[in-house]
Amino acid sequence: MIKVEHLYKNFGDFKALKDISLEINDGEIVSLIGPSGSGKSTLLRCIHGLEKADKGTVYLDGERMDPADKAKYAAQRRKMGFVFQHFNLFNNKTVLENCMLAPMSVGGKSEEEARAIAMEYLGKVGMADKIDSYPSRLSGGQKQRAAIARALCMNPEMMLFDEPTSALDPEMIKEVLDVMKELGRQGMTMIVVTHEMGFARKVGNRVVFLEAGEIIEENESEAFFSAPSSDRAKDFLSKVFYD
Amino acid sequence: MADIFTAENLQFMLKGAGFSLLLALGAVAIGCVLGIIFAIFKLSKNKILNFFGNVYVEIFRGTPMLLQILFFYLGVPVLYQRITGTRMNANPYIVGLIALSFNSGAYQTELIRSGIQGVDKGQWEACETLGISYKTMMKEIILPQAFKQIIPPLVSEFIMLIKDSSLISNIGALELLYSAQVLGKKYYDYLDPLIIAAVMYLTMTIVISWLAKKLERRLSVSD
């Protein structure tokens, strides 16, 4: 479970997040949506610690995440898998090596164990036949699936997705969303920053709508999409859905 | 004039060329280690390490290499004697190697620093989210990608070192240029030994450029 309390983040004069409080329960799939620059990616990055919040606290399973407590903080962060918009696979490593590096160097696994883990998750995301390819030889969808497998190899309790399909060609979006849907079906807690409204509605349990660094509306997915209560959310939805 | 082209003389010069190449190889390797260390210093958030990185680069880039060679050969023994009271005999080859290494290290520091900075930020973030340590990240991800980007300027650096190793002749190390001078003195003919030396330098540098191109092509499998 994640709890965010009164989070603030500025980039210079720009107030990216203003007093964000949020709770995400185990097994929940929460979609963060909103216009560009609304702070949804920043929020996700602050939860993981890729960005340091200026003020506010993140609790993981009831325990405060404190960067000053280095060992504990590192262990807490390892419970969260992170998937990037631009995949960020290691360019100089094959798909298999990408998945084996962290289990071996961080998780203390032997080479055989790491290989077995990597093969298991690469199989699950449908990348078993590409294990020896370098990222440059893969399509966007393949890269993202490999990146998801890489994060899963560390056996995280929850997965954070930062616009996982925004850099993909349209026909590759589904293969990635399918993998995410399957993950959710298996009970993975997920926070997904996304522009895929279909995914947020059908796969996600809850929607958090942000604008200008503030949470404008928060509701169950179906309720949010069928009857948004705020004018801003109505306006946003009317612009993203083309009738 | 023709009697200068004996097998013995050619061998003498080839030996000199061998020393030049060895010195350059040694210096590029040691300089690379220094370059990695000081590049990490320069990129560190620690102000003291930044300072040492900057001072090192400025000193060795900002003074003539010949001065550095003379300093290590003639200056350091005096310093040693003042501190310890005992004399030290400097070996020109070792001193030459040290001087070339430190000089090259300063240039390689800047090359490696730019290479590291050229690696996509996403690679660092991916390591961060996976919990990978700084050391593993550098060794496995960042430095391999940084070096791949800087192969062409590194090769130029190596070629410069082969040529700059000729400065070691000033402290009596028998490298290629000095060998040519020795023969020139012996036969009262500097033209032929110098041409032979030039051909040998060119052969080395052209072969290295060619090898570097092959290496670059091989490393591009992951592109």
PDB file of C-alpha atoms in Angstrom, chain A residues 45 48-50 52 77 80 82 84 88-93 101-102 105-106 134 136-137 150-151 154, chain B residues 120-123 125-133 136 139-142 144-145 148 220-223:
ATOM      1  CA  ARG A  45       8.549   9.846 -10.181  1.00  0.00           C
ATOM      2  CA  HIS A  48       9.483   6.174  -6.593  1.00  0.00           C
ATOM      3  CA  GLY A  49      12.070   8.747  -5.589  1.00  0.00           C
ATOM      4  CA  LEU A  50      13.432   9.499  -9.063  1.00  0.00           C
ATOM      5  CA  LYS A  52      12.896  14.331  -4.708  1.00  0.00           C
ATOM      6  CA  ARG A  77      12.407   1.381  -3.593  1.00  0.00           C
ATOM      7  CA  MET A  80       8.533  -0.825  -6.812  1.00  0.00           C
ATOM      8  CA  PHE A  82       9.336   1.226 -12.784  1.00  0.00           C
ATOM      9  CA  PHE A  84       9.529   4.286 -18.579  1.00  0.00           C
ATOM     10  CA  ASN A  88      15.437   2.717 -21.111  1.00  0.00           C
ATOM     11  CA  LEU A  89      16.657  -0.775 -21.844  1.00  0.00           C
ATOM     12  CA  PHE A  90      20.430  -1.001 -21.474  1.00  0.00           C
ATOM     13  CA  ASN A  91      21.633  -0.375 -25.016  1.00  0.00           C
ATOM     14  CA  ASN A  92      24.852  -2.341 -24.653  1.00  0.00           C
ATOM     15  CA  LYS A  93      23.146  -5.460 -23.308  1.00  0.00           C
ATOM     16  CA  LEU A 101      21.867  -7.710 -14.414  1.00  0.00           C
ATOM     17  CA  ALA A 102      19.827  -6.501 -11.452  1.00  0.00           C
ATOM     18  CA  SER A 105      24.164  -7.586  -8.931  1.00  0.00           C
ATOM     19  CA  VAL A 106      21.397  -6.410  -6.595  1.00  0.00           C
ATOM     20  CA  TYR A 134      20.047  -5.954 -28.625  1.00  0.00           C
ATOM     21  CA  SER A 136      18.237  -1.477 -31.168  1.00  0.00           C
ATOM     22  CA  ARG A 137      16.981  -4.531 -33.068  1.00  0.00           C
ATOM     23  CA  ARG A 150      13.220  -6.574 -16.559  1.00  0.00           C
ATOM     24  CA  ALA A 151      11.333  -4.773 -13.802  1.00  0.00           C
ATOM     25  CA  MET A 154      13.260  -7.967  -9.287  1.00  0.00           C
TER      26      MET A 154
ATOM     27  CA  ASP B 120      21.209   8.925 -22.217  1.00  0.00           C
ATOM     28  CA  LYS B 121      19.867   9.952 -18.795  1.00  0.00           C
ATOM     29  CA  GLY B 122      17.333   7.133 -19.079  1.00  0.00           C
ATOM     30  CA  GLN B 123      20.132   4.597 -18.686  1.00  0.00           C
ATOM     31  CA  GLU B 125      17.385   6.203 -14.231  1.00  0.00           C
ATOM     32  CA  ALA B 126      16.842   2.580 -15.236  1.00  0.00           C
ATOM     33  CA  CYS B 127      19.774   1.608 -13.020  1.00  0.00           C
ATOM     34  CA  GLU B 128      18.373   3.720 -10.209  1.00  0.00           C
ATOM     35  CA  THR B 129      14.939   2.097 -10.365  1.00  0.00           C
ATOM     36  CA  LEU B 130      16.475  -1.377 -10.376  1.00  0.00           C
ATOM     37  CA  GLY B 131      18.631  -0.556  -7.363  1.00  0.00           C
ATOM     38  CA  ILE B 132      21.883  -1.120  -9.252  1.00  0.00           C
ATOM     39  CA  SER B 133      24.899   0.281  -7.397  1.00  0.00           C
ATOM     40  CA  THR B 136      28.029  -1.732 -11.238  1.00  0.00           C
ATOM     41  CA  LYS B 139      31.195  -0.696 -15.094  1.00  0.00           C
ATOM     42  CA  GLU B 140      28.341  -2.464 -16.853  1.00  0.00           C
ATOM     43  CA  ILE B 141      26.263   0.280 -18.429  1.00  0.00           C
ATOM     44  CA  ILE B 142      27.636   3.814 -18.467  1.00  0.00           C
ATOM     45  CA  PRO B 144      30.855   0.777 -22.015  1.00  0.00           C
ATOM     46  CA  GLN B 145      28.394   3.125 -23.728  1.00  0.00           C
ATOM     47  CA  LYS B 148      31.783   3.388 -27.639  1.00  0.00           C
ATOM     48  CA  SER B 220      28.231  -1.404 -33.748  1.00  0.00           C
ATOM     49  CA  VAL B 221      26.393  -4.747 -33.549  1.00  0.00           C
ATOM     50  CA  SER B 222      24.338  -3.305 -30.701  1.00  0.00           C
ATOM     51  CA  ASP B 223      23.399  -0.176 -32.693  1.00  0.00           C
TER      52      ASP B 223
END
